[in-house]
Coordinates of C-alpha atoms and ligand atoms in Angstrom, one line a residue:
M9 CA 18.8 15.7 -10.8
T10 CA 19.5 12.5 -9.2
E11 CA 19.2 9.5 -11.6
F12 CA 20.5 5.9 -11.0
T13 CA 21.0 3.3 -13.6
K14 CA 20.0 -0.2 -12.9
D15 CA 23.6 -1.2 -12.1
E16 CA 24.0 1.7 -9.7
I17 CA 20.7 0.7 -7.9
I18 CA 21.9 -2.9 -7.5
E19 CA 25.3 -1.6 -6.2
I20 CA 23.7 0.6 -3.6
L21 CA 21.2 -2.1 -2.6
K22 CA 24.2 -4.6 -2.0
D23 CA 26.4 -2.2 -0.2
D24 CA 25.3 -1.3 3.3
T25 CA 28.2 1.0 4.1
K26 CA 26.6 4.1 2.4
N27 CA 23.1 3.7 4.0
D28 CA 23.3 6.8 5.8
W29 CA 24.1 8.7 2.7
L30 CA 21.3 7.1 1.0
F31 CA 18.7 7.8 3.8
S32 CA 19.6 11.4 4.2
L33 CA 19.4 12.0 0.3
A34 CA 15.8 10.5 0.3
D35 CA 14.8 12.6 3.1
E36 CA 16.2 15.7 1.3
V37 CA 14.2 14.7 -1.9
R38 CA 11.2 14.1 0.1
K39 CA 11.5 17.5 1.8
K40 CA 12.2 19.4 -1.7
Y41 CA 9.5 17.8 -3.4
V42 CA 6.5 17.0 -1.0
G43 CA 7.6 19.1 2.1
D44 CA 7.0 18.3 5.6
E45 CA 3.4 17.5 5.8
I46 CA 2.3 14.2 6.3
H47 CA -0.9 12.9 4.7
L48 CA -3.3 10.5 6.7
R49 CA -5.4 7.8 5.1
A50 CA -8.1 6.3 6.8
L51 CA -7.8 2.5 6.2
I52 CA -11.0 0.4 6.4
E53 CA -10.5 -3.3 5.9
Y54 CA -14.0 -4.3 4.8
T55 CA -13.7 -8.0 4.1
N56 CA -11.0 -10.7 4.7
I57 CA -12.7 -13.0 2.2
C58 CA -10.4 -13.7 -0.8
K59 CA -10.5 -16.1 -3.7
N60 CA -6.7 -15.8 -4.3
A61 CA -4.1 -18.1 -2.6
C62 CA -0.9 -15.8 -2.6
K63 CA 1.6 -18.0 -0.7
Y64 CA 2.5 -15.3 1.8
C65 CA -0.9 -13.9 2.6
G66 CA -2.9 -15.0 5.7
L67 CA -6.1 -14.1 4.0
R68 CA -5.4 -16.8 1.2
C69 CA -8.4 -18.9 0.5
E70 CA -6.6 -22.0 1.8
N71 CA -6.2 -20.8 5.1
R72 CA -9.1 -22.4 6.9
Q73 CA -8.3 -21.3 10.4
L74 CA -9.0 -17.6 9.8
E75 CA -12.4 -16.5 10.8
R76 CA -13.9 -14.7 8.0
Y77 CA -15.8 -11.5 8.0
R78 CA -17.3 -9.0 5.6
L79 CA -19.1 -5.6 6.4
T80 CA -22.2 -4.8 4.8
P81 CA -22.4 -1.9 2.4
E82 CA -24.1 0.2 5.1
E83 CA -21.3 -0.6 7.7
I84 CA -18.7 0.3 5.1
I85 CA -20.4 3.6 4.3
N86 CA -21.0 4.4 8.1
Q87 CA -17.4 3.6 8.8
A88 CA -16.2 6.0 6.0
Y89 CA -18.3 8.7 7.2
N90 CA -17.1 8.1 10.7
A91 CA -13.5 8.8 9.4
V92 CA -14.6 11.7 7.6
D93 CA -16.1 13.2 11.1
I94 CA -12.9 12.6 12.7
G95 CA -11.1 14.8 10.3
F96 CA -9.7 12.4 7.5
K97 CA -9.6 13.8 4.2
T98 CA -9.0 10.2 2.4
V99 CA -10.6 7.1 3.1
V100 CA -9.2 3.7 1.7
L101 CA -11.3 0.9 1.2
Q102 CA -9.2 -2.4 1.3
G103 CA -10.4 -5.9 1.0
G104 CA -9.6 -9.3 -0.3
E105 CA -10.9 -10.3 -3.8
D106 CA -14.4 -11.1 -2.5
A107 CA -17.1 -11.7 -5.2
F108 CA -19.8 -10.4 -3.0
F109 CA -18.6 -6.8 -3.9
S110 CA -19.8 -6.9 -7.6
K111 CA -19.6 -3.8 -9.9
D112 CA -22.9 -2.7 -8.9
V113 CA -22.5 -3.1 -5.0
M114 CA -19.3 -1.3 -5.3
C115 CA -20.7 1.4 -7.3
E116 CA -23.5 2.2 -4.6
I117 CA -20.8 2.2 -1.9
I118 CA -18.6 4.6 -3.7
T119 CA -21.4 6.8 -4.7
E120 CA -22.5 7.1 -1.1
I121 CA -19.1 7.7 0.2
K122 CA -18.3 10.5 -2.2
R123 CA -21.3 12.4 -1.0
A124 CA -18.9 13.4 1.8
D125 CA -16.0 15.6 1.2
V126 CA -13.4 13.2 1.0
A127 CA -10.8 11.5 -1.5
L128 CA -11.4 7.8 -1.9
T129 CA -8.9 5.1 -2.7
L130 CA -9.8 1.6 -3.5
S131 CA -7.6 -1.5 -2.8
L132 CA -9.8 -4.6 -3.8
G133 CA -7.4 -6.4 -6.2
E134 CA -7.7 -7.1 -9.7
R135 CA -10.8 -5.9 -11.7
S136 CA -12.0 -5.7 -15.2
Y137 CA -11.6 -2.4 -17.3
N138 CA -15.4 -2.1 -17.2
D139 CA -15.4 -2.4 -13.5
L140 CA -12.5 0.0 -13.0
K141 CA -14.3 2.6 -15.4
A142 CA -17.5 2.4 -13.5
F143 CA -15.8 2.8 -10.1
R144 CA -14.2 5.8 -11.6
K145 CA -17.3 7.2 -12.8
C146 CA -18.8 7.0 -9.4
G147 CA -16.0 9.1 -8.1
A148 CA -13.1 6.8 -6.8
D149 CA -9.9 8.9 -7.1
R150 CA -7.2 6.5 -6.4
Y151 CA -6.4 2.8 -6.6
L152 CA -3.8 0.7 -4.9
I153 CA -2.6 -2.7 -6.3
R154 CA 0.9 -3.8 -5.6
I155 CA 2.7 -5.8 -8.3
E156 CA 4.6 -7.6 -5.4
T157 CA 7.4 -8.5 -7.7
T158 CA 8.4 -7.9 -11.2
D159 CA 10.2 -11.3 -11.5
R160 CA 7.8 -13.3 -13.5
K161 CA 8.9 -16.7 -12.5
L162 CA 8.9 -15.6 -8.8
Y163 CA 5.5 -14.0 -9.4
R164 CA 4.1 -17.3 -10.7
K165 CA 5.4 -19.4 -7.7
M166 CA 3.9 -16.9 -5.2
H167 CA 0.7 -16.5 -7.0
P168 CA -1.2 -19.5 -8.0
Y169 CA -4.1 -19.0 -10.1
M170 CA -3.0 -15.5 -11.0
D171 CA -1.3 -13.9 -14.0
F172 CA 1.3 -11.3 -13.8
D173 CA 0.2 -9.7 -17.2
N174 CA -3.4 -9.2 -15.8
R175 CA -1.9 -7.3 -12.9
V176 CA 0.0 -5.1 -15.2
R177 CA -3.1 -4.6 -17.4
C178 CA -5.0 -3.3 -14.4
L179 CA -2.3 -0.8 -13.5
R180 CA -2.3 0.5 -17.1
D181 CA -6.1 0.6 -17.1
L182 CA -6.2 2.6 -14.0
K183 CA -3.8 5.1 -15.4
S184 CA -5.7 5.5 -18.5
L185 CA -8.8 6.0 -16.6
G186 CA -7.2 8.9 -14.7
Y187 CA -7.0 7.3 -11.4
E188 CA -4.0 8.2 -9.1
V189 CA -2.3 4.8 -9.1
G190 CA -0.6 2.9 -6.3
T191 CA 1.7 -0.1 -6.6
G192 CA 4.6 -1.5 -4.7
C193 CA 6.4 -4.6 -3.9
L194 CA 7.3 -7.2 -1.0
V195 CA 10.9 -7.3 0.1
G196 CA 12.1 -10.4 1.2
L197 CA 10.3 -12.9 -0.8
P198 CA 12.0 -16.3 -0.8
E199 CA 14.6 -16.5 -3.9
Q200 CA 14.1 -12.8 -4.6
T201 CA 17.1 -11.2 -6.0
I202 CA 18.7 -7.8 -5.6
E203 CA 18.4 -7.4 -9.3
S204 CA 14.7 -8.0 -9.3
L205 CA 14.2 -5.4 -6.6
A206 CA 16.2 -3.0 -8.9
D207 CA 13.8 -3.9 -11.7
D208 CA 10.8 -3.3 -9.2
I209 CA 11.9 0.2 -8.7
L210 CA 12.4 0.9 -12.3
F211 CA 8.9 -0.7 -13.2
F212 CA 7.5 1.8 -10.6
K213 CA 8.9 4.7 -12.6
E214 CA 7.9 3.2 -16.2
I215 CA 4.3 2.6 -15.2
G216 CA 4.0 6.2 -13.9
A217 CA 3.1 5.3 -10.3
D218 CA 1.8 8.0 -8.1
M219 CA 2.1 6.1 -4.9
I220 CA 4.3 3.4 -3.7
G221 CA 4.0 1.0 -0.8
I222 CA 6.8 -1.2 0.1
G223 CA 6.9 -3.6 2.9
P224 CA 9.2 -6.5 4.2
L225 CA 7.6 -10.0 4.0
I226 CA 6.6 -11.1 7.4
A227 CA 6.2 -15.0 7.6
H228 CA 2.7 -16.1 8.4
P229 CA 2.5 -19.3 10.3
Q230 CA -0.8 -20.5 8.4
T231 CA 0.8 -20.0 5.0
P232 CA 3.1 -22.1 2.8
L233 CA 5.7 -19.4 3.7
K234 CA 5.5 -20.2 7.4
D235 CA 9.3 -21.1 7.7
A236 CA 10.4 -18.4 5.4
K237 CA 12.9 -15.7 7.0
N238 CA 11.2 -12.3 7.4
G239 CA 12.2 -9.8 5.0
S240 CA 14.9 -7.1 6.2
L241 CA 13.8 -3.7 7.4
T242 CA 16.8 -2.2 6.2
L243 CA 16.6 -3.6 2.7
A244 CA 12.9 -2.5 2.6
L245 CA 13.9 1.0 3.7
K246 CA 16.6 1.2 0.9
V247 CA 14.4 0.2 -1.8
M248 CA 11.8 2.8 -0.3
A249 CA 14.5 5.4 -0.3
L250 CA 15.7 4.7 -3.8
T251 CA 12.0 4.8 -4.9
R252 CA 11.7 8.1 -3.5
I253 CA 15.0 9.5 -5.1
L254 CA 13.8 8.3 -8.4
L255 CA 10.2 9.1 -8.5
K256 CA 10.6 12.3 -6.5
D257 CA 7.0 13.7 -5.9
I258 CA 5.1 10.6 -5.3
N259 CA 3.3 9.7 -2.1
I260 CA 4.9 7.0 0.0
P261 CA 3.3 5.4 3.0
A262 CA 5.3 4.2 6.0
T263 CA 3.9 0.8 5.9
T264 CA 2.8 -1.2 8.9
A265 CA 4.8 -4.1 8.1
M266 CA 8.0 -1.8 8.8
E267 CA 6.5 -1.1 12.3
T268 CA 6.0 -4.9 12.8
L269 CA 9.5 -5.6 12.5
D270 CA 10.7 -2.7 14.5
P271 CA 8.5 -0.5 17.0
N272 CA 10.3 2.7 15.5
G273 CA 9.9 1.2 11.9
R274 CA 7.3 3.7 10.6
I275 CA 9.1 6.9 12.1
M276 CA 12.4 5.4 10.5
A277 CA 10.5 5.2 7.2
L278 CA 9.2 8.8 7.5
Q279 CA 12.8 9.8 7.8
C280 CA 14.2 8.1 4.8
G281 CA 11.4 9.0 2.0
A282 CA 7.9 8.3 3.4
N283 CA 5.2 11.0 3.8
V284 CA 2.0 9.1 4.3
V285 CA 0.7 7.3 7.3
M286 CA -2.5 5.1 7.0
P287 CA -4.1 4.7 10.7
N288 CA -6.4 1.6 10.8
L289 CA -10.0 2.5 11.2
S290 CA -11.5 -0.7 10.9
L291 CA -13.7 -1.9 13.5
E292 CA -11.8 -3.1 16.5
E293 CA -13.6 -6.5 16.4
H294 CA -12.3 -7.2 12.9
Q295 CA -8.8 -5.8 13.0
A296 CA -7.4 -9.0 14.3
K297 CA -9.1 -11.0 11.5
Y298 CA -7.5 -8.9 8.9
E299 CA -4.4 -11.0 9.5
I300 CA -2.3 -10.5 6.2
Y301 CA 0.8 -11.2 8.5
P302 CA 1.0 -11.7 12.3
N303 CA 1.2 -8.7 14.7
K304 CA -0.1 -6.2 12.2
G305 CA -0.2 -2.9 14.1
I306 CA -3.1 -3.6 16.1
N307 CA -1.8 -1.3 19.0
S308 CA -1.3 1.7 16.6
L309 CA -1.2 5.0 18.2
P310 CA -4.1 7.1 19.2
L311 CA -4.6 10.1 16.9
E312 CA -4.8 12.7 19.6
G313 CA -3.2 13.3 22.9
E314 CA 0.0 13.2 24.6
N315 CA 1.2 9.9 23.3
S316 CA -0.5 10.6 19.7
L317 CA 0.6 10.0 16.3
E318 CA 0.5 13.9 15.8
A319 CA 2.7 14.3 18.8
K320 CA 5.2 11.8 17.5
L321 CA 5.2 13.3 14.1
L322 CA 5.7 17.0 15.6
S323 CA 8.7 15.5 17.4
I324 CA 10.5 14.7 14.1
G325 CA 9.6 18.2 12.5
R326 CA 6.4 17.2 10.6
T327 CA 3.1 18.3 10.5
I328 CA -0.4 16.7 9.6
S329 CA -1.8 17.8 6.4
T330 CA -5.3 19.3 6.1
G331 CA -5.5 18.5 2.4
Y332 CA -6.6 15.7 0.3
G333 CA -3.0 14.7 -0.3
F334 CA -3.2 14.2 -4.2
R335 CA 0.2 13.8 -6.0
N336 CA -1.2 16.6 -8.2
K337 CA -2.1 19.4 -5.9
E338 CA -4.3 21.2 -8.5
R339 CA -6.5 18.0 -8.6
K340 CA -9.4 18.5 -6.4
Ligands
5AD429 N1 4.0 -9.9 4.9 C1 4.2 -8.7 4.5 N2 3.2 -8.1 3.6 C2 2.3 -9.0 3.2 N3 1.2 -8.6 2.3 C3 0.4 -9.7 2.2 N4 0.9 -10.7 3.0 C4 2.1 -10.2 3.6 C5 2.9 -10.7 4.4 N5 3.1 -12.1 4.9 C6 1.0 -7.2 1.6 C7 1.1 -7.5 0.2 C8 -0.3 -6.8 -0.3 C9 -0.5 -6.0 0.7 C10 -2.0 -5.6 1.2 O1 -0.1 -6.6 2.0 O2 2.1 -6.8 -0.4 O3 -0.3 -6.1 -1.6

């Protein structure tokens, strides 16, 4: 069993001479605990309207230059069915914190989507216990909400109007309601320390996360962080690799932010711990408007054919799973 202490994690993160060792260890752990299958999740970005003002995010309410859109419940349901028809076994609904999507509206959407044979992941931000309970009752299976950083001081700086404790409360509520829970962090926030990244990794373990998404910060020109340096892809991959080694059998996506920094970023991620890819199934006319950060994987690979995602995955010895891709295989 590989276990690292906080001090060891810090040492590994600071020292770049042992990266090859770290990445191959993460790849071995991935192979042993989750195998060679890649789980695909169809991502539907259904609204870019958001009441929050996260300093790094292009969807922040204070970005008046962004053209806003919101799909109707019917459009969302149709998009989900479309993804199921193509063969996806998981649909992810992701959106800004948009008040239009009240508990009742969401429950209607969830119930309709769950008529199909598909696992459903929600990624809609912070909600009350009651809302989360209602969504679960309608059949939602998983929920993604990154903690972003466990450094409280930095969290407060990056997230005006938001409260770290409420985010942790959401994660704990989700766990107690029986969701598979996803969280994660950004790598490369201004003033973020290596020590706090080590805390992030230990937090993922402590909270009992089933999925972890990690991405480098990408400076968005229409945000207060426009002059920030982009995060380091290598450091993000190292945080991801350590997460794999410590949490073992969880699901870890190769994130699009990694691909934005390097055209081969996602494949690199799949070779040092990741086992999930989330192709963007949003309507093309909206993809450019879901601009969390610039150049966000708009030209992602086709799903079939010579130059497809599948061909790329096969070329690195991996196959596409035909299952739902729960952490707990017995679940469905
Ligand atoms: N660069 C990288 N990732 C970002 N996110 C938001 N803004 C950026 C950015 N500028 C990430 C956050 C959020 C996820 C949906 O996108 O971590 O949780």
